[in-house]
Each structure stands twice: as C-alpha cells, then as structure tokens.
C-alpha cells in the first residue's frame, strides 16, 4: 500500500527528471552535434571539456559564485532570523514581507533588477549620482568584476528569505530553558549565542549550506542569463551557463551533456559529504 501511494509521484519524477538525466548521460558519450549523425566516442567529450581553454576560468567563476552565495546567504539569513525572532509589534507582517523575494519568480525578478542596473535610466545609478557617492555612473552589468557582484546580489536577495525561514524554524526548536540557564550562569549575549544558539542551529546550518551550494552551483543559470548571458567577456559565465551556450549557441549537444554530467557528479559529491557529516553527528 505505501508503494502504491508513492507510485504517482515516482512516475512524475521519472518522466520529468530521471529520464532526461539518464538520456543526458547517454548523449554525453556521443558526438551528436546538430546536423551530423551521432556516433559513439566514449569519454572524448569529457576530455574536450576538461582540456578546453575556458574550463578553468568557468570553474573558478562557478566556485566564486557558489562560495559568495553560501557565505552571504548564511550570514545574512542568520542575522535577520535573530532579529525577527524577537517579540515586537507587527512581527508576523514583517516576517511575511521578508519572505516575499523568495516568492517572486526569477524571470520577473531578473527583469526588475535589470531595470534597476540600467546604465542610463536605472534607479541605482540615479541614487549614486543624487547622493554623491560616485562622480560617474557605474557599469553594473557591462564591466568586470562589477557584473559578477551585481548578478550575485540578485541571487542572494532571492535566497536569503529561504535561509531566514530555515533559521527561524531552527530557533523555535531550542528550548527556552537553555537561555534561562545561560542567563543565570551570567553568560552575555555573545556567550549565549556561541554556547546555546550556535549548537542548536548546527543541523540547520549544514542543511542550508548544502542546499545553497547545490542551487548556486547547479541552478545558477536563470539569474545570470537574464542579466548578462555570461558576459561581459565571460566574467559571469559559470559552468551551467557554459553548458547552455554549448548546446544552443554552438550546437555541441554531446559536449553540453558532458558538462551537465560533471555538474551532477560535483553535486553528488557535495551531497555525499553532507550525509557523511550527518551520520557522524548521529553516531556521536
């Protein structure tokens, strides 16, 4: 009976997720460039990707993008969660407002942020000029590395609400008696955070780090493509964006599939590391 209830969801996942994934793995072993007959070439696509002149640069950008997202999302989410955990009038409304960016579709958010970043008419350049913060306008999306920072701001803005909700949920699981005991022992705010709050949020922090890492590394396409399409001069080109360009700009479908498989393997490595940490903690 349990398997019968799980069957509809499994079939949906098999159609929209597992089948395309397996098909992409199969394609990665073929030289099926658009316009030519497919032939089996083994690991040649993988060798071409790793030996290409853009691979190291793309991987460096992907790592910088992922690490930046993880650090800023975790730190900002924790700070906001600690503030929203306090009791104040209208706390429910404020919490709902902080979660709104997560509910905004990526396409709509990308268009809005693109208008904000516009060199001639963007509101950010207007504020820079009006407040006197800079003598000239800023090329938010057409200069490097400013473009990477600008696109990263959109990604962080989208992910921080999710991290805030996770940390808020984690804070609710810490017994209030722990804080009372710390107060009786004379612990200050920093000591209370270090010895009570931080250990209580360890599991949430590990889970959030894993999710943001996978999302940032493997699902970074939408925000980057909407604002810069990987430019200028490859400054914001991550490995996922490169996979798209190989498939739909250069029509190297086999090579694009190989890149996708590499992303999948790296995501699996991160997930395996997370599971190892979780099992070790449970064993302790």
PDB file of C-alpha atoms in Angstrom:
ATOM      1  CA  UNK A   1       0.000   0.000   0.000  1.00  0.00           C
ATOM      2  CA  UNK A   2       2.722   2.604   0.770  1.00  0.00           C
ATOM      3  CA  UNK A   3       4.356   1.951  -2.600  1.00  0.00           C
ATOM      4  CA  UNK A   4       1.006   2.392  -4.339  1.00  0.00           C
ATOM      5  CA  UNK A   5       0.656   5.860  -2.822  1.00  0.00           C
ATOM      6  CA  UNK A   6       4.227   6.740  -3.834  1.00  0.00           C
ATOM      7  CA  UNK A   7       3.795   5.477  -7.403  1.00  0.00           C
ATOM      8  CA  UNK A   8       2.159   8.644  -8.924  1.00  0.00           C
ATOM      9  CA  UNK A   9       4.910  10.888  -7.570  1.00  0.00           C
ATOM     10  CA  UNK A  10       7.579   8.448  -8.710  1.00  0.00           C
ATOM     11  CA  UNK A  11       6.136   8.318 -12.229  1.00  0.00           C
ATOM     12  CA  UNK A  12       6.070  12.126 -12.419  1.00  0.00           C
ATOM     13  CA  UNK A  13       9.701  12.318 -11.273  1.00  0.00           C
ATOM     14  CA  UNK A  14      10.699   9.572 -13.690  1.00  0.00           C
ATOM     15  CA  UNK A  15       9.196  11.436 -16.642  1.00  0.00           C
ATOM     16  CA  UNK A  16      10.401  14.969 -15.918  1.00  0.00           C
ATOM     17  CA  UNK A  17      13.629  14.242 -14.047  1.00  0.00           C
ATOM     18  CA  UNK A  18      15.111  10.739 -14.183  1.00  0.00           C
ATOM     19  CA  UNK A  19      14.554  10.086 -17.897  1.00  0.00           C
ATOM     20  CA  UNK A  20      16.107  13.405 -19.058  1.00  0.00           C
ATOM     21  CA  UNK A  21      19.024  12.852 -16.652  1.00  0.00           C
ATOM     22  CA  UNK A  22      19.728   9.340 -17.956  1.00  0.00           C
ATOM     23  CA  UNK A  23      19.295  10.493 -21.559  1.00  0.00           C
ATOM     24  CA  UNK A  24      21.786  13.311 -20.998  1.00  0.00           C
ATOM     25  CA  UNK A  25      24.308  10.845 -19.581  1.00  0.00           C
ATOM     26  CA  UNK A  26      23.895   8.653 -22.670  1.00  0.00           C
ATOM     27  CA  UNK A  27      24.247  11.621 -25.043  1.00  0.00           C
ATOM     28  CA  UNK A  28      27.475  12.695 -23.327  1.00  0.00           C
ATOM     29  CA  UNK A  29      29.180   9.634 -24.850  1.00  0.00           C
ATOM     30  CA  UNK A  30      28.162  10.541 -28.417  1.00  0.00           C
ATOM     31  CA  UNK A  31      29.345  13.181 -30.883  1.00  0.00           C
ATOM     32  CA  UNK A  32      25.805  14.198 -31.714  1.00  0.00           C
ATOM     33  CA  UNK A  33      26.471  17.731 -32.942  1.00  0.00           C
ATOM     34  CA  UNK A  34      23.421  19.250 -34.559  1.00  0.00           C
ATOM     35  CA  UNK A  35      23.432  18.498 -38.298  1.00  0.00           C
ATOM     36  CA  UNK A  36      25.633  15.417 -38.135  1.00  0.00           C
ATOM     37  CA  UNK A  37      24.993  11.751 -37.398  1.00  0.00           C
ATOM     38  CA  UNK A  38      25.586  10.624 -33.834  1.00  0.00           C
ATOM     39  CA  UNK A  39      28.478   8.223 -33.238  1.00  0.00           C
ATOM     40  CA  UNK A  40      29.838   6.745 -30.046  1.00  0.00           C
ATOM     41  CA  UNK A  41      33.099   8.404 -28.939  1.00  0.00           C
ATOM     42  CA  UNK A  42      33.341   7.280 -25.319  1.00  0.00           C
ATOM     43  CA  UNK A  43      34.891   9.849 -22.974  1.00  0.00           C
ATOM     44  CA  UNK A  44      36.069  12.193 -25.728  1.00  0.00           C
ATOM     45  CA  UNK A  45      33.521  14.873 -24.823  1.00  0.00           C
ATOM     46  CA  UNK A  46      34.756  14.869 -21.230  1.00  0.00           C
ATOM     47  CA  UNK A  47      38.357  15.126 -22.362  1.00  0.00           C
ATOM     48  CA  UNK A  48      37.483  18.020 -24.653  1.00  0.00           C
ATOM     49  CA  UNK A  49      35.709  19.857 -21.842  1.00  0.00           C
ATOM     50  CA  UNK A  50      38.485  19.424 -19.290  1.00  0.00           C
ATOM     51  CA  UNK A  51      41.232  20.276 -21.817  1.00  0.00           C
ATOM     52  CA  UNK A  52      39.431  23.359 -23.192  1.00  0.00           C
ATOM     53  CA  UNK A  53      40.876  26.821 -22.650  1.00  0.00           C
ATOM     54  CA  UNK A  54      37.717  28.032 -20.886  1.00  0.00           C
ATOM     55  CA  UNK A  55      37.221  25.197 -18.385  1.00  0.00           C
ATOM     56  CA  UNK A  56      39.433  26.523 -15.569  1.00  0.00           C
ATOM     57  CA  UNK A  57      38.047  30.048 -15.910  1.00  0.00           C
ATOM     58  CA  UNK A  58      34.470  28.780 -15.851  1.00  0.00           C
ATOM     59  CA  UNK A  59      35.147  26.581 -12.823  1.00  0.00           C
ATOM     60  CA  UNK A  60      36.808  29.478 -10.998  1.00  0.00           C
ATOM     61  CA  UNK A  61      33.792  31.688 -11.636  1.00  0.00           C
ATOM     62  CA  UNK A  62      31.453  28.893 -10.532  1.00  0.00           C
ATOM     63  CA  UNK A  63      33.365  28.395  -7.272  1.00  0.00           C
ATOM     64  CA  UNK A  64      33.489  32.137  -6.541  1.00  0.00           C
ATOM     65  CA  UNK A  65      29.782  32.405  -7.306  1.00  0.00           C
ATOM     66  CA  UNK A  66      28.916  29.449  -5.069  1.00  0.00           C
ATOM     67  CA  UNK A  67      31.120  30.448  -2.128  1.00  0.00           C
ATOM     68  CA  UNK A  68      29.854  34.027  -2.254  1.00  0.00           C
ATOM     69  CA  UNK A  69      26.240  32.892  -2.254  1.00  0.00           C
ATOM     70  CA  UNK A  70      26.760  30.445   0.602  1.00  0.00           C
ATOM     71  CA  UNK A  71      28.626  32.890   2.844  1.00  0.00           C
ATOM     72  CA  UNK A  72      26.348  35.886   2.331  1.00  0.00           C
ATOM     73  CA  UNK A  73      23.112  33.882   2.424  1.00  0.00           C
ATOM     74  CA  UNK A  74      24.008  32.043   5.633  1.00  0.00           C
ATOM     75  CA  UNK A  75      25.338  35.118   7.453  1.00  0.00           C
ATOM     76  CA  UNK A  76      22.562  37.497   6.382  1.00  0.00           C
ATOM     77  CA  UNK A  77      19.841  34.913   6.960  1.00  0.00           C
ATOM     78  CA  UNK A  78      21.101  34.219  10.480  1.00  0.00           C
ATOM     79  CA  UNK A  79      21.252  37.929  11.368  1.00  0.00           C
ATOM     80  CA  UNK A  80      17.744  38.571  10.039  1.00  0.00           C
ATOM     81  CA  UNK A  81      16.368  35.454  11.753  1.00  0.00           C
ATOM     82  CA  UNK A  82      17.807  36.548  15.098  1.00  0.00           C
ATOM     83  CA  UNK A  83      16.164  39.956  14.703  1.00  0.00           C
ATOM     84  CA  UNK A  84      12.808  38.526  13.622  1.00  0.00           C
ATOM     85  CA  UNK A  85      12.854  36.015  16.480  1.00  0.00           C
ATOM     86  CA  UNK A  86      12.420  38.842  18.972  1.00  0.00           C
ATOM     87  CA  UNK A  87       8.930  39.906  20.009  1.00  0.00           C
ATOM     88  CA  UNK A  88       7.785  43.265  18.609  1.00  0.00           C
ATOM     89  CA  UNK A  89       4.524  44.719  17.253  1.00  0.00           C
ATOM     90  CA  UNK A  90       3.702  43.549  13.733  1.00  0.00           C
ATOM     91  CA  UNK A  91       6.245  40.721  13.801  1.00  0.00           C
ATOM     92  CA  UNK A  92       4.056  38.452  11.661  1.00  0.00           C
ATOM     93  CA  UNK A  93       3.687  41.089   8.945  1.00  0.00           C
ATOM     94  CA  UNK A  94       7.405  41.851   8.919  1.00  0.00           C
ATOM     95  CA  UNK A  95       8.213  38.146   8.622  1.00  0.00           C
ATOM     96  CA  UNK A  96       5.845  37.836   5.665  1.00  0.00           C
ATOM     97  CA  UNK A  97       7.455  40.850   3.937  1.00  0.00           C
ATOM     98  CA  UNK A  98      10.919  39.360   4.356  1.00  0.00           C
ATOM     99  CA  UNK A  99       9.747  36.166   2.639  1.00  0.00           C
ATOM    100  CA  UNK A 100       8.321  37.955  -0.426  1.00  0.00           C
ATOM    101  CA  UNK A 101      11.546  37.894  -2.529  1.00  0.00           C
ATOM    102  CA  UNK A 102      11.533  34.085  -2.401  1.00  0.00           C
ATOM    103  CA  UNK A 103       8.009  34.051  -3.877  1.00  0.00           C
ATOM    104  CA  UNK A 104       8.868  36.399  -6.774  1.00  0.00           C
ATOM    105  CA  UNK A 105       9.536  34.417  -9.985  1.00  0.00           C
ATOM    106  CA  UNK A 106      13.148  34.535 -11.143  1.00  0.00           C
ATOM    107  CA  UNK A 107      12.203  35.938 -14.549  1.00  0.00           C
ATOM    108  CA  UNK A 108      10.233  38.838 -13.048  1.00  0.00           C
ATOM    109  CA  UNK A 109      12.998  39.496 -10.517  1.00  0.00           C
ATOM    110  CA  UNK A 110      15.643  39.446 -13.263  1.00  0.00           C
ATOM    111  CA  UNK A 111      13.724  41.970 -15.386  1.00  0.00           C
ATOM    112  CA  UNK A 112      13.200  44.300 -12.415  1.00  0.00           C
ATOM    113  CA  UNK A 113      16.823  44.135 -11.323  1.00  0.00           C
ATOM    114  CA  UNK A 114      17.911  44.684 -14.923  1.00  0.00           C
ATOM    115  CA  UNK A 115      15.940  47.942 -14.959  1.00  0.00           C
ATOM    116  CA  UNK A 116      17.499  48.931 -11.637  1.00  0.00           C
ATOM    117  CA  UNK A 117      21.005  48.273 -13.006  1.00  0.00           C
ATOM    118  CA  UNK A 118      20.429  50.141 -16.288  1.00  0.00           C
ATOM    119  CA  UNK A 119      23.352  52.481 -17.013  1.00  0.00           C
ATOM    120  CA  UNK A 120      21.308  55.403 -18.347  1.00  0.00           C
ATOM    121  CA  UNK A 121      17.956  55.194 -16.556  1.00  0.00           C
ATOM    122  CA  UNK A 122      18.488  52.767 -13.669  1.00  0.00           C
ATOM    123  CA  UNK A 123      17.420  53.852 -10.208  1.00  0.00           C
ATOM    124  CA  UNK A 124      20.714  52.711  -8.673  1.00  0.00           C
ATOM    125  CA  UNK A 125      22.805  54.992 -10.876  1.00  0.00           C
ATOM    126  CA  UNK A 126      20.355  57.794 -10.129  1.00  0.00           C
ATOM    127  CA  UNK A 127      20.862  57.267  -6.396  1.00  0.00           C
ATOM    128  CA  UNK A 128      24.642  57.127  -6.821  1.00  0.00           C
ATOM    129  CA  UNK A 129      24.557  60.473  -8.627  1.00  0.00           C
ATOM    130  CA  UNK A 130      21.976  62.082  -6.316  1.00  0.00           C
ATOM    131  CA  UNK A 131      23.756  61.135  -3.099  1.00  0.00           C
ATOM    132  CA  UNK A 132      27.203  61.973  -4.422  1.00  0.00           C
ATOM    133  CA  UNK A 133      28.605  58.516  -3.703  1.00  0.00           C
ATOM    134  CA  UNK A 134      30.449  58.480  -7.001  1.00  0.00           C
ATOM    135  CA  UNK A 135      31.463  61.026  -9.627  1.00  0.00           C
ATOM    136  CA  UNK A 136      30.442  58.783 -12.510  1.00  0.00           C
ATOM    137  CA  UNK A 137      27.796  56.214 -13.276  1.00  0.00           C
ATOM    138  CA  UNK A 138      28.547  52.570 -12.530  1.00  0.00           C
ATOM    139  CA  UNK A 139      28.571  49.888 -15.210  1.00  0.00           C
ATOM    140  CA  UNK A 140      26.725  47.335 -13.118  1.00  0.00           C
ATOM    141  CA  UNK A 141      26.309  44.750 -15.901  1.00  0.00           C
ATOM    142  CA  UNK A 142      28.892  45.713 -18.517  1.00  0.00           C
ATOM    143  CA  UNK A 143      32.123  45.788 -16.506  1.00  0.00           C
ATOM    144  CA  UNK A 144      34.095  43.060 -14.767  1.00  0.00           C
ATOM    145  CA  UNK A 145      34.043  42.127 -11.890  1.00  0.00           C
ATOM    146  CA  UNK A 146      31.151  44.502 -11.129  1.00  0.00           C
ATOM    147  CA  UNK A 147      28.815  42.378 -13.252  1.00  0.00           C
ATOM    148  CA  UNK A 148      29.505  39.275 -11.139  1.00  0.00           C
ATOM    149  CA  UNK A 149      28.796  41.206  -7.934  1.00  0.00           C
ATOM    150  CA  UNK A 150      25.610  42.671  -9.402  1.00  0.00           C
ATOM    151  CA  UNK A 151      24.203  39.334 -10.514  1.00  0.00           C
ATOM    152  CA  UNK A 152      25.264  37.802  -7.201  1.00  0.00           C
ATOM    153  CA  UNK A 153      23.229  40.435  -5.363  1.00  0.00           C
ATOM    154  CA  UNK A 154      20.087  39.231  -7.155  1.00  0.00           C
ATOM    155  CA  UNK A 155      20.827  35.617  -6.270  1.00  0.00           C
ATOM    156  CA  UNK A 156      21.464  36.471  -2.615  1.00  0.00           C
ATOM    157  CA  UNK A 157      18.303  38.593  -2.481  1.00  0.00           C
ATOM    158  CA  UNK A 158      16.313  35.600  -3.718  1.00  0.00           C
ATOM    159  CA  UNK A 159      17.882  33.032  -1.357  1.00  0.00           C
ATOM    160  CA  UNK A 160      18.100  34.996   1.906  1.00  0.00           C
ATOM    161  CA  UNK A 161      14.343  34.709   2.686  1.00  0.00           C
ATOM    162  CA  UNK A 162      14.543  30.919   2.426  1.00  0.00           C
ATOM    163  CA  UNK A 163      17.549  30.830   4.734  1.00  0.00           C
ATOM    164  CA  UNK A 164      15.796  33.163   7.161  1.00  0.00           C
ATOM    165  CA  UNK A 165      12.786  30.857   7.384  1.00  0.00           C
ATOM    166  CA  UNK A 166      15.054  27.849   7.998  1.00  0.00           C
ATOM    167  CA  UNK A 167      16.943  29.617  10.781  1.00  0.00           C
ATOM    168  CA  UNK A 168      13.693  30.860  12.319  1.00  0.00           C
ATOM    169  CA  UNK A 169      12.392  27.315  12.376  1.00  0.00           C
ATOM    170  CA  UNK A 170      15.641  26.168  13.954  1.00  0.00           C
ATOM    171  CA  UNK A 171      15.451  28.844  16.640  1.00  0.00           C
ATOM    172  CA  UNK A 172      11.994  27.601  17.644  1.00  0.00           C
ATOM    173  CA  UNK A 173      13.445  24.160  18.423  1.00  0.00           C
ATOM    174  CA  UNK A 174      15.943  25.473  21.016  1.00  0.00           C
ATOM    175  CA  UNK A 175      14.362  25.114  24.479  1.00  0.00           C
ATOM    176  CA  UNK A 176      13.933  28.399  26.346  1.00  0.00           C
ATOM    177  CA  UNK A 177      15.314  26.706  29.462  1.00  0.00           C
ATOM    178  CA  UNK A 178      18.759  26.750  27.858  1.00  0.00           C
ATOM    179  CA  UNK A 179      18.679  30.534  27.585  1.00  0.00           C
ATOM    180  CA  UNK A 180      17.401  30.856  31.144  1.00  0.00           C
ATOM    181  CA  UNK A 181      20.202  28.643  32.419  1.00  0.00           C
ATOM    182  CA  UNK A 182      22.768  30.670  30.480  1.00  0.00           C
ATOM    183  CA  UNK A 183      21.377  33.899  31.923  1.00  0.00           C
ATOM    184  CA  UNK A 184      21.548  32.515  35.475  1.00  0.00           C
ATOM    185  CA  UNK A 185      25.165  31.470  34.889  1.00  0.00           C
ATOM    186  CA  UNK A 186      25.965  35.055  33.894  1.00  0.00           C
ATOM    187  CA  UNK A 187      26.521  34.455  30.177  1.00  0.00           C
ATOM    188  CA  UNK A 188      26.431  37.527  27.973  1.00  0.00           C
ATOM    189  CA  UNK A 189      24.835  37.806  24.524  1.00  0.00           C
ATOM    190  CA  UNK A 190      27.955  36.608  22.700  1.00  0.00           C
ATOM    191  CA  UNK A 191      28.493  33.665  25.045  1.00  0.00           C
ATOM    192  CA  UNK A 192      24.806  32.736  24.833  1.00  0.00           C
ATOM    193  CA  UNK A 193      24.963  32.745  21.052  1.00  0.00           C
ATOM    194  CA  UNK A 194      28.191  30.739  20.973  1.00  0.00           C
ATOM    195  CA  UNK A 195      27.236  28.060  23.502  1.00  0.00           C
ATOM    196  CA  UNK A 196      23.438  27.866  23.085  1.00  0.00           C
ATOM    197  CA  UNK A 197      22.200  29.280  19.779  1.00  0.00           C
ATOM    198  CA  UNK A 198      25.049  28.143  17.546  1.00  0.00           C
ATOM    199  CA  UNK A 199      24.995  24.444  18.603  1.00  0.00           C
ATOM    200  CA  UNK A 200      21.195  24.437  18.328  1.00  0.00           C
ATOM    201  CA  UNK A 201      21.387  25.668  14.742  1.00  0.00           C
ATOM    202  CA  UNK A 202      24.196  23.361  13.615  1.00  0.00           C
ATOM    203  CA  UNK A 203      21.900  20.967  11.753  1.00  0.00           C
ATOM    204  CA  UNK A 204      20.006  23.801  10.044  1.00  0.00           C
ATOM    205  CA  UNK A 205      23.267  25.472   9.051  1.00  0.00           C
ATOM    206  CA  UNK A 206      24.618  22.290   7.465  1.00  0.00           C
ATOM    207  CA  UNK A 207      21.389  21.692   5.559  1.00  0.00           C
ATOM    208  CA  UNK A 208      21.166  25.309   4.356  1.00  0.00           C
ATOM    209  CA  UNK A 209      24.800  25.236   3.262  1.00  0.00           C
ATOM    210  CA  UNK A 210      24.178  22.084   1.232  1.00  0.00           C
ATOM    211  CA  UNK A 211      21.036  23.447  -0.436  1.00  0.00           C
ATOM    212  CA  UNK A 212      22.542  26.847  -1.269  1.00  0.00           C
ATOM    213  CA  UNK A 213      25.683  25.159  -2.606  1.00  0.00           C
ATOM    214  CA  UNK A 214      23.709  22.904  -4.940  1.00  0.00           C
ATOM    215  CA  UNK A 215      21.349  25.692  -6.015  1.00  0.00           C
ATOM    216  CA  UNK A 216      24.142  28.194  -6.602  1.00  0.00           C
ATOM    217  CA  UNK A 217      26.453  25.776  -8.411  1.00  0.00           C
ATOM    218  CA  UNK A 218      23.906  23.797 -10.383  1.00  0.00           C
ATOM    219  CA  UNK A 219      20.982  26.182 -10.783  1.00  0.00           C
ATOM    220  CA  UNK A 220      22.760  29.477 -11.392  1.00  0.00           C
ATOM    221  CA  UNK A 221      21.537  29.791 -14.961  1.00  0.00           C
ATOM    222  CA  UNK A 222      18.390  31.923 -14.639  1.00  0.00           C
ATOM    223  CA  UNK A 223      19.757  34.957 -12.793  1.00  0.00           C
ATOM    224  CA  UNK A 224      22.965  35.120 -14.835  1.00  0.00           C
ATOM    225  CA  UNK A 225      21.363  34.560 -18.226  1.00  0.00           C
ATOM    226  CA  UNK A 226      18.621  37.134 -17.653  1.00  0.00           C
ATOM    227  CA  UNK A 227      21.065  39.902 -16.707  1.00  0.00           C
ATOM    228  CA  UNK A 228      24.344  39.229 -18.542  1.00  0.00           C
ATOM    229  CA  UNK A 229      24.087  35.956 -20.535  1.00  0.00           C
ATOM    230  CA  UNK A 230      27.531  35.122 -19.151  1.00  0.00           C
ATOM    231  CA  UNK A 231      29.161  38.403 -20.150  1.00  0.00           C
ATOM    232  CA  UNK A 232      30.916  40.703 -20.295  1.00  0.00           C
ATOM    233  CA  UNK A 233      33.728  38.668 -21.879  1.00  0.00           C
ATOM    234  CA  UNK A 234      32.789  35.594 -19.844  1.00  0.00           C
ATOM    235  CA  UNK A 235      33.019  37.418 -16.493  1.00  0.00           C
ATOM    236  CA  UNK A 236      29.776  35.845 -15.205  1.00  0.00           C
ATOM    237  CA  UNK A 237      29.948  32.615 -17.179  1.00  0.00           C
ATOM    238  CA  UNK A 238      29.504  29.660 -14.822  1.00  0.00           C
ATOM    239  CA  UNK A 239      29.661  26.018 -15.813  1.00  0.00           C
ATOM    240  CA  UNK A 240      25.862  25.822 -16.114  1.00  0.00           C
ATOM    241  CA  UNK A 241      25.750  28.839 -18.416  1.00  0.00           C
ATOM    242  CA  UNK A 242      28.545  27.299 -20.479  1.00  0.00           C
ATOM    243  CA  UNK A 243      26.501  24.122 -20.842  1.00  0.00           C
ATOM    244  CA  UNK A 244      23.625  26.153 -22.281  1.00  0.00           C
ATOM    245  CA  UNK A 245      25.931  28.005 -24.679  1.00  0.00           C
ATOM    246  CA  UNK A 246      27.489  24.756 -25.892  1.00  0.00           C
ATOM    247  CA  UNK A 247      24.051  23.287 -26.603  1.00  0.00           C
ATOM    248  CA  UNK A 248      22.064  26.204 -28.016  1.00  0.00           C
ATOM    249  CA  UNK A 249      24.714  28.596 -29.338  1.00  0.00           C
ATOM    250  CA  UNK A 250      27.494  26.306 -30.581  1.00  0.00           C
ATOM    251  CA  UNK A 251      25.191  23.264 -31.096  1.00  0.00           C
ATOM    252  CA  UNK A 252      27.577  20.836 -29.363  1.00  0.00           C
ATOM    253  CA  UNK A 253      24.896  18.770 -27.661  1.00  0.00           C
ATOM    254  CA  UNK A 254      27.208  15.949 -26.634  1.00  0.00           C
ATOM    255  CA  UNK A 255      29.705  18.323 -25.044  1.00  0.00           C
ATOM    256  CA  UNK A 256      26.906  20.205 -23.297  1.00  0.00           C
ATOM    257  CA  UNK A 257      25.611  16.934 -21.874  1.00  0.00           C
ATOM    258  CA  UNK A 258      29.099  16.098 -20.627  1.00  0.00           C
ATOM    259  CA  UNK A 259      29.199  19.415 -18.786  1.00  0.00           C
ATOM    260  CA  UNK A 260      25.813  18.628 -17.263  1.00  0.00           C
ATOM    261  CA  UNK A 261      27.068  15.260 -16.057  1.00  0.00           C
ATOM    262  CA  UNK A 262      30.101  16.953 -14.487  1.00  0.00           C
ATOM    263  CA  UNK A 263      27.768  19.298 -12.610  1.00  0.00           C
ATOM    264  CA  UNK A 264      25.715  16.311 -11.479  1.00  0.00           C
ATOM    265  CA  UNK A 265      28.791  14.470 -10.197  1.00  0.00           C
ATOM    266  CA  UNK A 266      30.024  17.513  -8.290  1.00  0.00           C
ATOM    267  CA  UNK A 267      26.570  17.939  -6.718  1.00  0.00           C
ATOM    268  CA  UNK A 268      26.587  14.283  -5.697  1.00  0.00           C
ATOM    269  CA  UNK A 269      29.993  14.731  -4.062  1.00  0.00           C
ATOM    270  CA  UNK A 270      28.685  17.667  -2.024  1.00  0.00           C
ATOM    271  CA  UNK A 271      25.589  15.672  -1.038  1.00  0.00           C
ATOM    272  CA  UNK A 272      27.715  12.672  -0.031  1.00  0.00           C
ATOM    273  CA  UNK A 273      29.891  14.924   2.134  1.00  0.00           C
ATOM    274  CA  UNK A 274      26.763  16.280   3.809  1.00  0.00           C
ATOM    275  CA  UNK A 275      25.443  12.783   4.525  1.00  0.00           C
ATOM    276  CA  UNK A 276      28.817  11.769   5.971  1.00  0.00           C
ATOM    277  CA  UNK A 277      28.720  14.717   8.364  1.00  0.00           C
ATOM    278  CA  UNK A 278      25.126  13.967   9.384  1.00  0.00           C
ATOM    279  CA  UNK A 279      25.810  10.266  10.030  1.00  0.00           C
ATOM    280  CA  UNK A 280      28.917  11.138  12.035  1.00  0.00           C
ATOM    281  CA  UNK A 281      26.913  13.505  14.228  1.00  0.00           C
ATOM    282  CA  UNK A 282      24.190  10.899  14.721  1.00  0.00           C
ATOM    283  CA  UNK A 283      26.814   8.353  15.704  1.00  0.00           C
ATOM    284  CA  UNK A 284      28.144  10.719  18.330  1.00  0.00           C
TER     285      UNK A 284
END
